Amino acid sequence: MTIPLLVVDAANVVGSVPDGWWRDRAAAAARLRDDLVRVAAEGLPTLPGPLEVVLVVEGRAKHVESVPGVRVVPAPASGDDAIVDVVRANPPDRPCAVVTADRALRDRVTALHATVLGPRTVRRA
């Protein structure tokens, strides 16, 4: 069985909810990472688990560390470029979805045969 890959654009997902994330970007990214542990185990309605979850962080959140179930990739420069690199490295026969609302990034990853999900698919209700 092939475990699908879920790549999460941390900056975009964190920024999708005005909950004060701008006061501490690293803490907001760490909360998202912790929420994604459940997603890795259980999956999503359109992407059943288990999933390999990769959270791409950048800027002030680049020191957030991986935890069991969620691999954190710090972007050396552009977060979008790092996400595209993760998707590009994914084998073509393995399902891959990217969580973002960034239109330019959506176009780049769909060109690599990834599907795109909106930020609300991984945010806590």
mmCIF file with all atom_site columns, N, CA, C and O in Angstrom, residues 7-12 29 32 36 54-58 61 71-76 78-84 86:
data_model
loop_
_atom_site.group_PDB
_atom_site.id
_atom_site.type_symbol
_atom_site.label_atom_id
_atom_site.label_alt_id
_atom_site.label_comp_id
_atom_site.label_asym_id
_atom_site.label_entity_id
_atom_site.label_seq_id
_atom_site.pdbx_PDB_ins_code
_atom_site.Cartn_x
_atom_site.Cartn_y
_atom_site.Cartn_z
_atom_site.occupancy
_atom_site.B_iso_or_equiv
_atom_site.pdbx_formal_charge
_atom_site.auth_seq_id
_atom_site.auth_comp_id
_atom_site.auth_asym_id
_atom_site.auth_atom_id
_atom_site.pdbx_PDB_model_num
ATOM 1   N N  . VAL A 1 7  ? 1.432  17.731 1.675  1.00 0.00 ? 7  VAL A N  1
ATOM 2   C CA . VAL A 1 7  ? 2.387  18.820 1.886  1.00 0.00 ? 7  VAL A CA 1
ATOM 3   C C  . VAL A 1 7  ? 1.590  20.053 2.293  1.00 0.00 ? 7  VAL A C  1
ATOM 4   O O  . VAL A 1 7  ? 0.648  20.447 1.593  1.00 0.00 ? 7  VAL A O  1
ATOM 5   N N  . VAL A 1 8  ? 1.958  20.645 3.417  1.00 0.00 ? 8  VAL A N  1
ATOM 6   C CA . VAL A 1 8  ? 1.192  21.761 3.966  1.00 0.00 ? 8  VAL A CA 1
ATOM 7   C C  . VAL A 1 8  ? 2.022  23.044 3.935  1.00 0.00 ? 8  VAL A C  1
ATOM 8   O O  . VAL A 1 8  ? 3.144  23.086 4.448  1.00 0.00 ? 8  VAL A O  1
ATOM 9   N N  . ASP A 1 9  ? 1.464  24.072 3.333  1.00 0.00 ? 9  ASP A N  1
ATOM 10  C CA . ASP A 1 9  ? 2.064  25.407 3.269  1.00 0.00 ? 9  ASP A CA 1
ATOM 11  C C  . ASP A 1 9  ? 1.750  26.101 4.601  1.00 0.00 ? 9  ASP A C  1
ATOM 12  O O  . ASP A 1 9  ? 0.679  26.678 4.785  1.00 0.00 ? 9  ASP A O  1
ATOM 13  N N  . ALA A 1 10 ? 2.692  26.010 5.538  1.00 0.00 ? 10 ALA A N  1
ATOM 14  C CA . ALA A 1 10 ? 2.439  26.504 6.896  1.00 0.00 ? 10 ALA A CA 1
ATOM 15  C C  . ALA A 1 10 ? 2.058  27.978 6.916  1.00 0.00 ? 10 ALA A C  1
ATOM 16  O O  . ALA A 1 10 ? 1.084  28.358 7.575  1.00 0.00 ? 10 ALA A O  1
ATOM 17  N N  . ALA A 1 11 ? 2.792  28.807 6.206  1.00 0.00 ? 11 ALA A N  1
ATOM 18  C CA . ALA A 1 11 ? 2.513  30.248 6.248  1.00 0.00 ? 11 ALA A CA 1
ATOM 19  C C  . ALA A 1 11 ? 1.109  30.545 5.739  1.00 0.00 ? 11 ALA A C  1
ATOM 20  O O  . ALA A 1 11 ? 0.384  31.357 6.316  1.00 0.00 ? 11 ALA A O  1
ATOM 21  N N  . ASN A 1 12 ? 0.709  29.866 4.685  1.00 0.00 ? 12 ASN A N  1
ATOM 22  C CA . ASN A 1 12 ? -0.599 30.115 4.105  1.00 0.00 ? 12 ASN A CA 1
ATOM 23  C C  . ASN A 1 12 ? -1.715 29.608 5.001  1.00 0.00 ? 12 ASN A C  1
ATOM 24  O O  . ASN A 1 12 ? -2.723 30.285 5.210  1.00 0.00 ? 12 ASN A O  1
ATOM 25  N N  . ALA A 1 29 ? 2.922  28.062 13.971 1.00 0.00 ? 29 ALA A N  1
ATOM 26  C CA . ALA A 1 29 ? 3.325  26.933 13.124 1.00 0.00 ? 29 ALA A CA 1
ATOM 27  C C  . ALA A 1 29 ? 3.432  25.653 13.948 1.00 0.00 ? 29 ALA A C  1
ATOM 28  O O  . ALA A 1 29 ? 3.069  24.567 13.480 1.00 0.00 ? 29 ALA A O  1
ATOM 29  N N  . LEU A 1 32 ? -0.054 24.304 14.489 1.00 0.00 ? 32 LEU A N  1
ATOM 30  C CA . LEU A 1 32 ? -0.500 23.650 13.265 1.00 0.00 ? 32 LEU A CA 1
ATOM 31  C C  . LEU A 1 32 ? 0.161  22.283 13.128 1.00 0.00 ? 32 LEU A C  1
ATOM 32  O O  . LEU A 1 32 ? -0.511 21.287 12.841 1.00 0.00 ? 32 LEU A O  1
ATOM 33  N N  . LEU A 1 36 ? -1.637 18.574 12.934 1.00 0.00 ? 36 LEU A N  1
ATOM 34  C CA . LEU A 1 36 ? -1.450 17.694 11.777 1.00 0.00 ? 36 LEU A CA 1
ATOM 35  C C  . LEU A 1 36 ? -1.105 16.256 12.163 1.00 0.00 ? 36 LEU A C  1
ATOM 36  O O  . LEU A 1 36 ? -1.215 15.355 11.327 1.00 0.00 ? 36 LEU A O  1
ATOM 37  N N  . VAL A 1 54 ? 4.105  16.506 5.443  1.00 0.00 ? 54 VAL A N  1
ATOM 38  C CA . VAL A 1 54 ? 5.274  17.385 5.419  1.00 0.00 ? 54 VAL A CA 1
ATOM 39  C C  . VAL A 1 54 ? 4.773  18.805 5.581  1.00 0.00 ? 54 VAL A C  1
ATOM 40  O O  . VAL A 1 54 ? 3.940  19.275 4.797  1.00 0.00 ? 54 VAL A O  1
ATOM 41  N N  . LEU A 1 55 ? 5.249  19.487 6.600  1.00 0.00 ? 55 LEU A N  1
ATOM 42  C CA . LEU A 1 55 ? 4.895  20.877 6.875  1.00 0.00 ? 55 LEU A CA 1
ATOM 43  C C  . LEU A 1 55 ? 6.078  21.752 6.479  1.00 0.00 ? 55 LEU A C  1
ATOM 44  O O  . LEU A 1 55 ? 7.165  21.623 7.051  1.00 0.00 ? 55 LEU A O  1
ATOM 45  N N  . VAL A 1 56 ? 5.874  22.621 5.489  1.00 0.00 ? 56 VAL A N  1
ATOM 46  C CA . VAL A 1 56 ? 6.953  23.502 5.038  1.00 0.00 ? 56 VAL A CA 1
ATOM 47  C C  . VAL A 1 56 ? 6.811  24.841 5.747  1.00 0.00 ? 56 VAL A C  1
ATOM 48  O O  . VAL A 1 56 ? 5.768  25.496 5.668  1.00 0.00 ? 56 VAL A O  1
ATOM 49  N N  . VAL A 1 57 ? 7.874  25.213 6.481  1.00 0.00 ? 57 VAL A N  1
ATOM 50  C CA . VAL A 1 57 ? 7.882  26.452 7.263  1.00 0.00 ? 57 VAL A CA 1
ATOM 51  C C  . VAL A 1 57 ? 8.941  27.395 6.714  1.00 0.00 ? 57 VAL A C  1
ATOM 52  O O  . VAL A 1 57 ? 9.891  26.968 6.057  1.00 0.00 ? 57 VAL A O  1
ATOM 53  N N  . GLU A 1 58 ? 8.767  28.671 7.029  1.00 0.00 ? 58 GLU A N  1
ATOM 54  C CA . GLU A 1 58 ? 9.725  29.665 6.546  1.00 0.00 ? 58 GLU A CA 1
ATOM 55  C C  . GLU A 1 58 ? 9.800  30.828 7.524  1.00 0.00 ? 58 GLU A C  1
ATOM 56  O O  . GLU A 1 58 ? 8.998  30.921 8.452  1.00 0.00 ? 58 GLU A O  1
ATOM 57  N N  . ALA A 1 61 ? 9.325  31.013 11.538 1.00 0.00 ? 61 ALA A N  1
ATOM 58  C CA . ALA A 1 61 ? 8.888  29.670 11.951 1.00 0.00 ? 61 ALA A CA 1
ATOM 59  C C  . ALA A 1 61 ? 9.874  28.585 11.536 1.00 0.00 ? 61 ALA A C  1
ATOM 60  O O  . ALA A 1 61 ? 9.637  27.410 11.779 1.00 0.00 ? 61 ALA A O  1
ATOM 61  N N  . ARG A 1 71 ? 6.728  15.630 9.419  1.00 0.00 ? 71 ARG A N  1
ATOM 62  C CA . ARG A 1 71 ? 8.101  16.052 9.103  1.00 0.00 ? 71 ARG A CA 1
ATOM 63  C C  . ARG A 1 71 ? 8.056  17.534 8.740  1.00 0.00 ? 71 ARG A C  1
ATOM 64  O O  . ARG A 1 71 ? 7.274  17.953 7.892  1.00 0.00 ? 71 ARG A O  1
ATOM 65  N N  . VAL A 1 72 ? 8.863  18.326 9.418  1.00 0.00 ? 72 VAL A N  1
ATOM 66  C CA . VAL A 1 72 ? 8.917  19.762 9.155  1.00 0.00 ? 72 VAL A CA 1
ATOM 67  C C  . VAL A 1 72 ? 10.133 20.048 8.274  1.00 0.00 ? 72 VAL A C  1
ATOM 68  O O  . VAL A 1 72 ? 11.241 19.615 8.572  1.00 0.00 ? 72 VAL A O  1
ATOM 69  N N  . VAL A 1 73 ? 9.881  20.765 7.184  1.00 0.00 ? 73 VAL A N  1
ATOM 70  C CA . VAL A 1 73 ? 10.939 21.148 6.256  1.00 0.00 ? 73 VAL A CA 1
ATOM 71  C C  . VAL A 1 73 ? 11.076 22.660 6.299  1.00 0.00 ? 73 VAL A C  1
ATOM 72  O O  . VAL A 1 73 ? 10.159 23.376 5.878  1.00 0.00 ? 73 VAL A O  1
ATOM 73  N N  . PRO A 1 74 ? 12.207 23.167 6.812  1.00 0.00 ? 74 PRO A N  1
ATOM 74  C CA . PRO A 1 74 ? 12.414 24.621 6.793  1.00 0.00 ? 74 PRO A CA 1
ATOM 75  C C  . PRO A 1 74 ? 12.852 25.065 5.393  1.00 0.00 ? 74 PRO A C  1
ATOM 76  O O  . PRO A 1 74 ? 13.779 24.494 4.824  1.00 0.00 ? 74 PRO A O  1
ATOM 77  N N  . ALA A 1 75 ? 12.178 26.054 4.866  1.00 0.00 ? 75 ALA A N  1
ATOM 78  C CA . ALA A 1 75 ? 12.525 26.561 3.538  1.00 0.00 ? 75 ALA A CA 1
ATOM 79  C C  . ALA A 1 75 ? 13.791 27.399 3.638  1.00 0.00 ? 75 ALA A C  1
ATOM 80  O O  . ALA A 1 75 ? 13.855 28.326 4.445  1.00 0.00 ? 75 ALA A O  1
ATOM 81  N N  . PRO A 1 76 ? 14.815 27.084 2.831  1.00 0.00 ? 76 PRO A N  1
ATOM 82  C CA . PRO A 1 76 ? 16.040 27.882 2.878  1.00 0.00 ? 76 PRO A CA 1
ATOM 83  C C  . PRO A 1 76 ? 15.835 29.301 2.348  1.00 0.00 ? 76 PRO A C  1
ATOM 84  O O  . PRO A 1 76 ? 16.534 30.226 2.730  1.00 0.00 ? 76 PRO A O  1
ATOM 85  N N  . SER A 1 78 ? 12.517 30.698 -0.420 1.00 0.00 ? 78 SER A N  1
ATOM 86  C CA . SER A 1 78 ? 11.079 30.765 -0.689 1.00 0.00 ? 78 SER A CA 1
ATOM 87  C C  . SER A 1 78 ? 10.359 29.513 -0.213 1.00 0.00 ? 78 SER A C  1
ATOM 88  O O  . SER A 1 78 ? 10.739 28.396 -0.581 1.00 0.00 ? 78 SER A O  1
ATOM 89  N N  . GLY A 1 79 ? 9.311  29.712 0.575  1.00 0.00 ? 79 GLY A N  1
ATOM 90  C CA . GLY A 1 79 ? 8.499  28.585 1.007  1.00 0.00 ? 79 GLY A CA 1
ATOM 91  C C  . GLY A 1 79 ? 7.846  27.885 -0.173 1.00 0.00 ? 79 GLY A C  1
ATOM 92  O O  . GLY A 1 79 ? 7.768  26.657 -0.227 1.00 0.00 ? 79 GLY A O  1
ATOM 93  N N  . ASP A 1 80 ? 7.382  28.672 -1.146 1.00 0.00 ? 80 ASP A N  1
ATOM 94  C CA . ASP A 1 80 ? 6.757  28.078 -2.324 1.00 0.00 ? 80 ASP A CA 1
ATOM 95  C C  . ASP A 1 80 ? 7.742  27.186 -3.076 1.00 0.00 ? 80 ASP A C  1
ATOM 96  O O  . ASP A 1 80 ? 7.391  26.089 -3.515 1.00 0.00 ? 80 ASP A O  1
ATOM 97  N N  . ASP A 1 81 ? 8.977  27.660 -3.233 1.00 0.00 ? 81 ASP A N  1
ATOM 98  C CA . ASP A 1 81 ? 9.984  26.851 -3.930 1.00 0.00 ? 81 ASP A CA 1
ATOM 99  C C  . ASP A 1 81 ? 10.263 25.558 -3.176 1.00 0.00 ? 81 ASP A C  1
ATOM 100 O O  . ASP A 1 81 ? 10.437 24.498 -3.784 1.00 0.00 ? 81 ASP A O  1
ATOM 101 N N  . ALA A 1 82 ? 10.297 25.620 -1.850 1.00 0.00 ? 82 ALA A N  1
ATOM 102 C CA . ALA A 1 82 ? 10.538 24.414 -1.049 1.00 0.00 ? 82 ALA A CA 1
ATOM 103 C C  . ALA A 1 82 ? 9.385  23.423 -1.207 1.00 0.00 ? 82 ALA A C  1
ATOM 104 O O  . ALA A 1 82 ? 9.603  22.210 -1.300 1.00 0.00 ? 82 ALA A O  1
ATOM 105 N N  . ILE A 1 83 ? 8.161  23.925 -1.258 1.00 0.00 ? 83 ILE A N  1
ATOM 106 C CA . ILE A 1 83 ? 7.004  23.056 -1.460 1.00 0.00 ? 83 ILE A CA 1
ATOM 107 C C  . ILE A 1 83 ? 7.077  22.388 -2.823 1.00 0.00 ? 83 ILE A C  1
ATOM 108 O O  . ILE A 1 83 ? 6.871  21.174 -2.947 1.00 0.00 ? 83 ILE A O  1
ATOM 109 N N  . VAL A 1 84 ? 7.397  23.143 -3.840 1.00 0.00 ? 84 VAL A N  1
ATOM 110 C CA . VAL A 1 84 ? 7.534  22.580 -5.188 1.00 0.00 ? 84 VAL A CA 1
ATOM 111 C C  . VAL A 1 84 ? 8.629  21.514 -5.199 1.00 0.00 ? 84 VAL A C  1
ATOM 112 O O  . VAL A 1 84 ? 8.459  20.457 -5.819 1.00 0.00 ? 84 VAL A O  1
ATOM 113 N N  . VAL A 1 86 ? 9.542  19.550 -2.715 1.00 0.00 ? 86 VAL A N  1
ATOM 114 C CA . VAL A 1 86 ? 9.011  18.354 -2.048 1.00 0.00 ? 86 VAL A CA 1
ATOM 115 C C  . VAL A 1 86 ? 8.085  17.597 -2.999 1.00 0.00 ? 86 VAL A C  1
ATOM 116 O O  . VAL A 1 86 ? 8.167  16.372 -3.128 1.00 0.00 ? 86 VAL A O  1
#
